[in-house]
């Protein structure tokens, strides 16, 4: 009930609370942008590495004497498998980390910022009308009825935009748990713990070519 009254009366504690929540989200936005840029660099370097490996593997098939050498053919096959698995890994980084985080920042967080601006403008306008109404009421002028109409209209705009801002913050705070958790889970399984396909290829190659 108290929260509902705050949405109607728009006290400073209420509006300051929303501002503080937005500031925390803007800090999160900076961290996400830095993280996204880091992963973009990681993915770009990795995909370039895959291209180099693909060219190197292809060079083994350019000469007849290379094709008949089982060791070189084995290396070429290893490079193909390694390149394919790595490329899939870096594409997963783009699809499961980079793109969702960029979308989160450019849609949900941006919408919260825009609604914050609109709410602040409407709340400021409402309190200006309150001040004008109080000043005119003391003078008891004929403009009082007109200012009352403006006051009621501005109050509705302020309440509506303030509540919309509040809902946008709620959405971002809920979705950040999903987006960040999904990113951490993917990192733990695919990066920190190693890609099992890559490890399997390396182990098989070692057993085949270096076992005594």
PDB file of C-alpha atoms in Angstrom:
ATOM      1  CA  UNK A   1       0.000   0.000   0.000  1.00  0.00           C
ATOM      2  CA  UNK A   2       2.833   2.369   0.875  1.00  0.00           C
ATOM      3  CA  UNK A   3       4.455   1.733  -2.508  1.00  0.00           C
ATOM      4  CA  UNK A   4       1.202   2.600  -4.272  1.00  0.00           C
ATOM      5  CA  UNK A   5       1.005   5.879  -2.352  1.00  0.00           C
ATOM      6  CA  UNK A   6       4.590   6.656  -3.363  1.00  0.00           C
ATOM      7  CA  UNK A   7       3.714   6.177  -7.030  1.00  0.00           C
ATOM      8  CA  UNK A   8       0.905   8.716  -6.606  1.00  0.00           C
ATOM      9  CA  UNK A   9       2.691  11.274  -4.427  1.00  0.00           C
ATOM     10  CA  UNK A  10       6.163  10.905  -6.006  1.00  0.00           C
ATOM     11  CA  UNK A  11       8.146  11.721  -2.833  1.00  0.00           C
ATOM     12  CA  UNK A  12      11.914  12.378  -3.119  1.00  0.00           C
ATOM     13  CA  UNK A  13      12.814   9.063  -1.452  1.00  0.00           C
ATOM     14  CA  UNK A  14      10.849   7.221  -4.125  1.00  0.00           C
ATOM     15  CA  UNK A  15      12.334   9.072  -7.107  1.00  0.00           C
ATOM     16  CA  UNK A  16      15.850   8.904  -5.626  1.00  0.00           C
ATOM     17  CA  UNK A  17      15.461   5.153  -5.178  1.00  0.00           C
ATOM     18  CA  UNK A  18      14.678   4.741  -8.873  1.00  0.00           C
ATOM     19  CA  UNK A  19      17.646   6.934  -9.790  1.00  0.00           C
ATOM     20  CA  UNK A  20      19.977   4.840  -7.629  1.00  0.00           C
ATOM     21  CA  UNK A  21      18.741   1.661  -9.271  1.00  0.00           C
ATOM     22  CA  UNK A  22      19.342   3.175 -12.704  1.00  0.00           C
ATOM     23  CA  UNK A  23      22.885   4.179 -11.718  1.00  0.00           C
ATOM     24  CA  UNK A  24      23.662   0.580 -10.756  1.00  0.00           C
ATOM     25  CA  UNK A  25      22.329  -0.583 -14.105  1.00  0.00           C
ATOM     26  CA  UNK A  26      24.478   1.977 -15.929  1.00  0.00           C
ATOM     27  CA  UNK A  27      27.522   0.625 -14.091  1.00  0.00           C
ATOM     28  CA  UNK A  28      26.517  -2.851 -15.206  1.00  0.00           C
ATOM     29  CA  UNK A  29      26.204  -1.520 -18.762  1.00  0.00           C
ATOM     30  CA  UNK A  30      29.832  -0.351 -18.695  1.00  0.00           C
ATOM     31  CA  UNK A  31      31.008  -3.760 -17.484  1.00  0.00           C
ATOM     32  CA  UNK A  32      28.948  -5.541 -20.134  1.00  0.00           C
ATOM     33  CA  UNK A  33      30.325  -3.296 -22.895  1.00  0.00           C
ATOM     34  CA  UNK A  34      33.881  -4.017 -21.753  1.00  0.00           C
ATOM     35  CA  UNK A  35      33.141  -7.747 -21.568  1.00  0.00           C
ATOM     36  CA  UNK A  36      31.555  -7.731 -25.016  1.00  0.00           C
ATOM     37  CA  UNK A  37      34.528  -5.922 -26.560  1.00  0.00           C
ATOM     38  CA  UNK A  38      36.908  -8.419 -24.945  1.00  0.00           C
ATOM     39  CA  UNK A  39      35.008 -11.403 -26.309  1.00  0.00           C
ATOM     40  CA  UNK A  40      34.758  -9.784 -29.751  1.00  0.00           C
ATOM     41  CA  UNK A  41      38.550  -9.488 -29.825  1.00  0.00           C
ATOM     42  CA  UNK A  42      38.873 -13.068 -28.568  1.00  0.00           C
ATOM     43  CA  UNK A  43      36.493 -14.349 -31.242  1.00  0.00           C
ATOM     44  CA  UNK A  44      38.111 -12.327 -34.053  1.00  0.00           C
ATOM     45  CA  UNK A  45      41.583 -13.599 -33.186  1.00  0.00           C
ATOM     46  CA  UNK A  46      40.291 -17.155 -32.915  1.00  0.00           C
ATOM     47  CA  UNK A  47      38.480 -17.077 -36.258  1.00  0.00           C
ATOM     48  CA  UNK A  48      41.612 -15.675 -37.912  1.00  0.00           C
ATOM     49  CA  UNK A  49      43.564 -18.549 -36.373  1.00  0.00           C
ATOM     50  CA  UNK A  50      41.046 -20.976 -37.873  1.00  0.00           C
ATOM     51  CA  UNK A  51      41.565 -19.446 -41.318  1.00  0.00           C
ATOM     52  CA  UNK A  52      45.330 -19.875 -40.977  1.00  0.00           C
ATOM     53  CA  UNK A  53      44.899 -23.501 -39.914  1.00  0.00           C
ATOM     54  CA  UNK A  54      42.588 -24.123 -42.865  1.00  0.00           C
ATOM     55  CA  UNK A  55      45.168 -22.701 -45.279  1.00  0.00           C
ATOM     56  CA  UNK A  56      47.939 -24.724 -43.646  1.00  0.00           C
ATOM     57  CA  UNK A  57      45.914 -27.917 -43.903  1.00  0.00           C
ATOM     58  CA  UNK A  58      45.137 -27.177 -47.537  1.00  0.00           C
ATOM     59  CA  UNK A  59      48.828 -26.735 -48.305  1.00  0.00           C
ATOM     60  CA  UNK A  60      49.421 -30.405 -47.455  1.00  0.00           C
ATOM     61  CA  UNK A  61      47.137 -31.494 -50.300  1.00  0.00           C
ATOM     62  CA  UNK A  62      48.764 -29.305 -52.943  1.00  0.00           C
ATOM     63  CA  UNK A  63      51.682 -31.679 -53.580  1.00  0.00           C
ATOM     64  CA  UNK A  64      51.483 -35.349 -54.526  1.00  0.00           C
ATOM     65  CA  UNK A  65      54.397 -36.339 -52.290  1.00  0.00           C
ATOM     66  CA  UNK A  66      52.622 -34.786 -49.292  1.00  0.00           C
ATOM     67  CA  UNK A  67      49.437 -36.718 -50.022  1.00  0.00           C
ATOM     68  CA  UNK A  68      51.269 -40.051 -49.947  1.00  0.00           C
ATOM     69  CA  UNK A  69      52.972 -39.333 -46.625  1.00  0.00           C
ATOM     70  CA  UNK A  70      50.815 -40.819 -43.818  1.00  0.00           C
ATOM     71  CA  UNK A  71      52.296 -38.545 -41.171  1.00  0.00           C
ATOM     72  CA  UNK A  72      51.579 -35.375 -43.133  1.00  0.00           C
ATOM     73  CA  UNK A  73      48.117 -36.660 -44.011  1.00  0.00           C
ATOM     74  CA  UNK A  74      47.498 -37.324 -40.319  1.00  0.00           C
ATOM     75  CA  UNK A  75      48.619 -33.795 -39.449  1.00  0.00           C
ATOM     76  CA  UNK A  76      46.343 -32.375 -42.138  1.00  0.00           C
ATOM     77  CA  UNK A  77      43.395 -34.339 -40.772  1.00  0.00           C
ATOM     78  CA  UNK A  78      44.188 -33.146 -37.267  1.00  0.00           C
ATOM     79  CA  UNK A  79      44.302 -29.533 -38.429  1.00  0.00           C
ATOM     80  CA  UNK A  80      40.949 -29.942 -40.185  1.00  0.00           C
ATOM     81  CA  UNK A  81      39.318 -31.420 -37.090  1.00  0.00           C
ATOM     82  CA  UNK A  82      40.946 -28.907 -34.785  1.00  0.00           C
ATOM     83  CA  UNK A  83      39.980 -25.983 -37.027  1.00  0.00           C
ATOM     84  CA  UNK A  84      36.383 -27.179 -37.338  1.00  0.00           C
ATOM     85  CA  UNK A  85      35.948 -27.592 -33.584  1.00  0.00           C
ATOM     86  CA  UNK A  86      37.626 -24.293 -32.776  1.00  0.00           C
ATOM     87  CA  UNK A  87      35.546 -22.443 -35.351  1.00  0.00           C
ATOM     88  CA  UNK A  88      32.383 -23.876 -33.845  1.00  0.00           C
ATOM     89  CA  UNK A  89      33.592 -22.740 -30.417  1.00  0.00           C
ATOM     90  CA  UNK A  90      34.218 -19.154 -31.549  1.00  0.00           C
ATOM     91  CA  UNK A  91      30.873 -19.019 -33.346  1.00  0.00           C
ATOM     92  CA  UNK A  92      29.241 -20.179 -30.115  1.00  0.00           C
ATOM     93  CA  UNK A  93      30.984 -17.320 -28.327  1.00  0.00           C
ATOM     94  CA  UNK A  94      29.321 -14.923 -30.767  1.00  0.00           C
ATOM     95  CA  UNK A  95      25.877 -16.536 -30.598  1.00  0.00           C
ATOM     96  CA  UNK A  96      25.706 -17.342 -26.871  1.00  0.00           C
ATOM     97  CA  UNK A  97      27.667 -14.467 -25.318  1.00  0.00           C
ATOM     98  CA  UNK A  98      28.317 -11.500 -27.595  1.00  0.00           C
ATOM     99  CA  UNK A  99      24.960 -11.184 -29.378  1.00  0.00           C
ATOM    100  CA  UNK A 100      22.737 -11.677 -26.281  1.00  0.00           C
ATOM    101  CA  UNK A 101      24.754  -9.156 -24.253  1.00  0.00           C
ATOM    102  CA  UNK A 102      24.682  -6.573 -27.052  1.00  0.00           C
ATOM    103  CA  UNK A 103      20.932  -7.060 -27.443  1.00  0.00           C
ATOM    104  CA  UNK A 104      20.442  -6.719 -23.678  1.00  0.00           C
ATOM    105  CA  UNK A 105      22.290  -3.383 -23.640  1.00  0.00           C
ATOM    106  CA  UNK A 106      20.764  -1.960 -26.833  1.00  0.00           C
ATOM    107  CA  UNK A 107      17.166  -2.902 -26.053  1.00  0.00           C
ATOM    108  CA  UNK A 108      16.361  -3.373 -22.366  1.00  0.00           C
ATOM    109  CA  UNK A 109      18.941  -1.063 -20.788  1.00  0.00           C
ATOM    110  CA  UNK A 110      18.473   1.598 -23.473  1.00  0.00           C
ATOM    111  CA  UNK A 111      14.707   1.480 -22.952  1.00  0.00           C
ATOM    112  CA  UNK A 112      15.185   1.973 -19.206  1.00  0.00           C
ATOM    113  CA  UNK A 113      17.415   4.996 -19.891  1.00  0.00           C
ATOM    114  CA  UNK A 114      14.857   6.533 -22.248  1.00  0.00           C
ATOM    115  CA  UNK A 115      12.017   5.978 -19.807  1.00  0.00           C
ATOM    116  CA  UNK A 116      14.131   7.516 -17.049  1.00  0.00           C
ATOM    117  CA  UNK A 117      14.542  10.706 -19.098  1.00  0.00           C
ATOM    118  CA  UNK A 118      10.828  10.869 -19.815  1.00  0.00           C
ATOM    119  CA  UNK A 119       9.924  10.241 -16.172  1.00  0.00           C
ATOM    120  CA  UNK A 120      12.338  12.901 -14.905  1.00  0.00           C
ATOM    121  CA  UNK A 121      10.976  15.467 -17.353  1.00  0.00           C
ATOM    122  CA  UNK A 122       7.356  14.739 -16.439  1.00  0.00           C
ATOM    123  CA  UNK A 123       8.001  14.691 -12.686  1.00  0.00           C
ATOM    124  CA  UNK A 124       9.866  18.016 -12.895  1.00  0.00           C
ATOM    125  CA  UNK A 125       7.023  19.469 -14.950  1.00  0.00           C
ATOM    126  CA  UNK A 126       4.460  18.275 -12.410  1.00  0.00           C
ATOM    127  CA  UNK A 127       6.241  19.885  -9.462  1.00  0.00           C
ATOM    128  CA  UNK A 128       6.621  23.137 -11.410  1.00  0.00           C
ATOM    129  CA  UNK A 129       2.857  23.116 -11.872  1.00  0.00           C
ATOM    130  CA  UNK A 130       2.436  22.441  -8.148  1.00  0.00           C
ATOM    131  CA  UNK A 131       4.530  25.513  -7.348  1.00  0.00           C
ATOM    132  CA  UNK A 132       2.547  27.619  -9.823  1.00  0.00           C
ATOM    133  CA  UNK A 133      -0.722  26.366  -8.376  1.00  0.00           C
ATOM    134  CA  UNK A 134       0.314  27.215  -4.802  1.00  0.00           C
ATOM    135  CA  UNK A 135       1.468  30.684  -5.857  1.00  0.00           C
ATOM    136  CA  UNK A 136      -1.739  31.430  -7.788  1.00  0.00           C
ATOM    137  CA  UNK A 137      -3.959  30.021  -5.048  1.00  0.00           C
ATOM    138  CA  UNK A 138      -2.567  32.567  -2.607  1.00  0.00           C
ATOM    139  CA  UNK A 139      -3.415  35.342  -5.064  1.00  0.00           C
ATOM    140  CA  UNK A 140      -6.861  33.832  -5.771  1.00  0.00           C
ATOM    141  CA  UNK A 141      -6.697  34.804  -9.458  1.00  0.00           C
ATOM    142  CA  UNK A 142      -8.940  33.746 -12.351  1.00  0.00           C
ATOM    143  CA  UNK A 143      -6.148  31.577 -13.732  1.00  0.00           C
ATOM    144  CA  UNK A 144      -6.595  29.080 -10.897  1.00  0.00           C
ATOM    145  CA  UNK A 145      -9.000  26.827 -12.788  1.00  0.00           C
ATOM    146  CA  UNK A 146      -6.706  26.656 -15.793  1.00  0.00           C
ATOM    147  CA  UNK A 147      -3.675  25.794 -13.681  1.00  0.00           C
ATOM    148  CA  UNK A 148      -5.694  23.120 -11.868  1.00  0.00           C
ATOM    149  CA  UNK A 149      -6.346  21.413 -15.195  1.00  0.00           C
ATOM    150  CA  UNK A 150      -2.684  21.554 -16.110  1.00  0.00           C
ATOM    151  CA  UNK A 151      -1.751  20.258 -12.662  1.00  0.00           C
ATOM    152  CA  UNK A 152      -4.034  17.232 -12.970  1.00  0.00           C
ATOM    153  CA  UNK A 153      -2.793  16.446 -16.482  1.00  0.00           C
ATOM    154  CA  UNK A 154       0.865  16.792 -15.520  1.00  0.00           C
ATOM    155  CA  UNK A 155       0.297  14.664 -12.407  1.00  0.00           C
ATOM    156  CA  UNK A 156      -1.107  11.837 -14.515  1.00  0.00           C
ATOM    157  CA  UNK A 157       1.796  12.080 -16.966  1.00  0.00           C
ATOM    158  CA  UNK A 158       4.300  12.045 -14.112  1.00  0.00           C
ATOM    159  CA  UNK A 159       2.683   9.047 -12.397  1.00  0.00           C
ATOM    160  CA  UNK A 160       2.355   7.090 -15.641  1.00  0.00           C
ATOM    161  CA  UNK A 161       5.929   7.708 -16.799  1.00  0.00           C
ATOM    162  CA  UNK A 162       7.346   7.108 -13.309  1.00  0.00           C
ATOM    163  CA  UNK A 163       5.594   3.737 -13.097  1.00  0.00           C
ATOM    164  CA  UNK A 164       6.727   2.864 -16.624  1.00  0.00           C
ATOM    165  CA  UNK A 165      10.308   3.688 -15.593  1.00  0.00           C
ATOM    166  CA  UNK A 166       9.895   1.479 -12.514  1.00  0.00           C
ATOM    167  CA  UNK A 167       8.672  -1.430 -14.665  1.00  0.00           C
ATOM    168  CA  UNK A 168      11.585  -1.007 -17.079  1.00  0.00           C
ATOM    169  CA  UNK A 169      14.033  -1.204 -14.170  1.00  0.00           C
ATOM    170  CA  UNK A 170      12.330  -4.344 -12.885  1.00  0.00           C
ATOM    171  CA  UNK A 171      12.625  -5.941 -16.317  1.00  0.00           C
ATOM    172  CA  UNK A 172      16.337  -5.149 -16.622  1.00  0.00           C
ATOM    173  CA  UNK A 173      17.069  -6.404 -13.109  1.00  0.00           C
ATOM    174  CA  UNK A 174      15.264  -9.682 -13.788  1.00  0.00           C
ATOM    175  CA  UNK A 175      16.793 -10.213 -17.219  1.00  0.00           C
ATOM    176  CA  UNK A 176      20.309  -9.419 -16.068  1.00  0.00           C
ATOM    177  CA  UNK A 177      20.179 -12.510 -13.872  1.00  0.00           C
ATOM    178  CA  UNK A 178      19.246 -14.609 -16.905  1.00  0.00           C
ATOM    179  CA  UNK A 179      21.769 -13.059 -19.311  1.00  0.00           C
ATOM    180  CA  UNK A 180      24.685 -12.992 -16.874  1.00  0.00           C
ATOM    181  CA  UNK A 181      23.946 -16.476 -15.542  1.00  0.00           C
ATOM    182  CA  UNK A 182      23.744 -17.878 -19.074  1.00  0.00           C
ATOM    183  CA  UNK A 183      27.079 -16.261 -19.933  1.00  0.00           C
ATOM    184  CA  UNK A 184      28.797 -17.627 -16.831  1.00  0.00           C
ATOM    185  CA  UNK A 185      27.409 -21.135 -17.413  1.00  0.00           C
ATOM    186  CA  UNK A 186      28.625 -21.160 -21.006  1.00  0.00           C
ATOM    187  CA  UNK A 187      32.046 -19.862 -19.987  1.00  0.00           C
ATOM    188  CA  UNK A 188      32.410 -22.497 -17.306  1.00  0.00           C
ATOM    189  CA  UNK A 189      31.464 -25.349 -19.626  1.00  0.00           C
ATOM    190  CA  UNK A 190      33.137 -24.238 -22.863  1.00  0.00           C
ATOM    191  CA  UNK A 191      36.094 -22.079 -21.853  1.00  0.00           C
ATOM    192  CA  UNK A 192      37.212 -22.607 -18.268  1.00  0.00           C
ATOM    193  CA  UNK A 193      36.706 -26.383 -18.316  1.00  0.00           C
ATOM    194  CA  UNK A 194      38.003 -26.730 -21.854  1.00  0.00           C
ATOM    195  CA  UNK A 195      36.154 -27.820 -24.955  1.00  0.00           C
ATOM    196  CA  UNK A 196      35.795 -31.623 -24.726  1.00  0.00           C
ATOM    197  CA  UNK A 197      35.876 -32.087 -28.508  1.00  0.00           C
ATOM    198  CA  UNK A 198      39.190 -30.278 -28.773  1.00  0.00           C
ATOM    199  CA  UNK A 199      40.668 -32.268 -25.904  1.00  0.00           C
ATOM    200  CA  UNK A 200      39.465 -35.535 -27.446  1.00  0.00           C
ATOM    201  CA  UNK A 201      41.110 -34.750 -30.797  1.00  0.00           C
ATOM    202  CA  UNK A 202      44.424 -33.920 -29.116  1.00  0.00           C
ATOM    203  CA  UNK A 203      44.395 -37.085 -27.011  1.00  0.00           C
ATOM    204  CA  UNK A 204      43.604 -39.334 -29.997  1.00  0.00           C
ATOM    205  CA  UNK A 205      46.348 -37.716 -32.058  1.00  0.00           C
ATOM    206  CA  UNK A 206      48.866 -38.134 -29.242  1.00  0.00           C
ATOM    207  CA  UNK A 207      47.974 -41.810 -28.802  1.00  0.00           C
ATOM    208  CA  UNK A 208      48.175 -42.480 -32.530  1.00  0.00           C
ATOM    209  CA  UNK A 209      51.414 -40.683 -33.294  1.00  0.00           C
ATOM    210  CA  UNK A 210      53.453 -40.469 -30.107  1.00  0.00           C
ATOM    211  CA  UNK A 211      52.680 -43.616 -28.144  1.00  0.00           C
ATOM    212  CA  UNK A 212      55.648 -45.911 -27.797  1.00  0.00           C
TER     213      UNK A 212
END
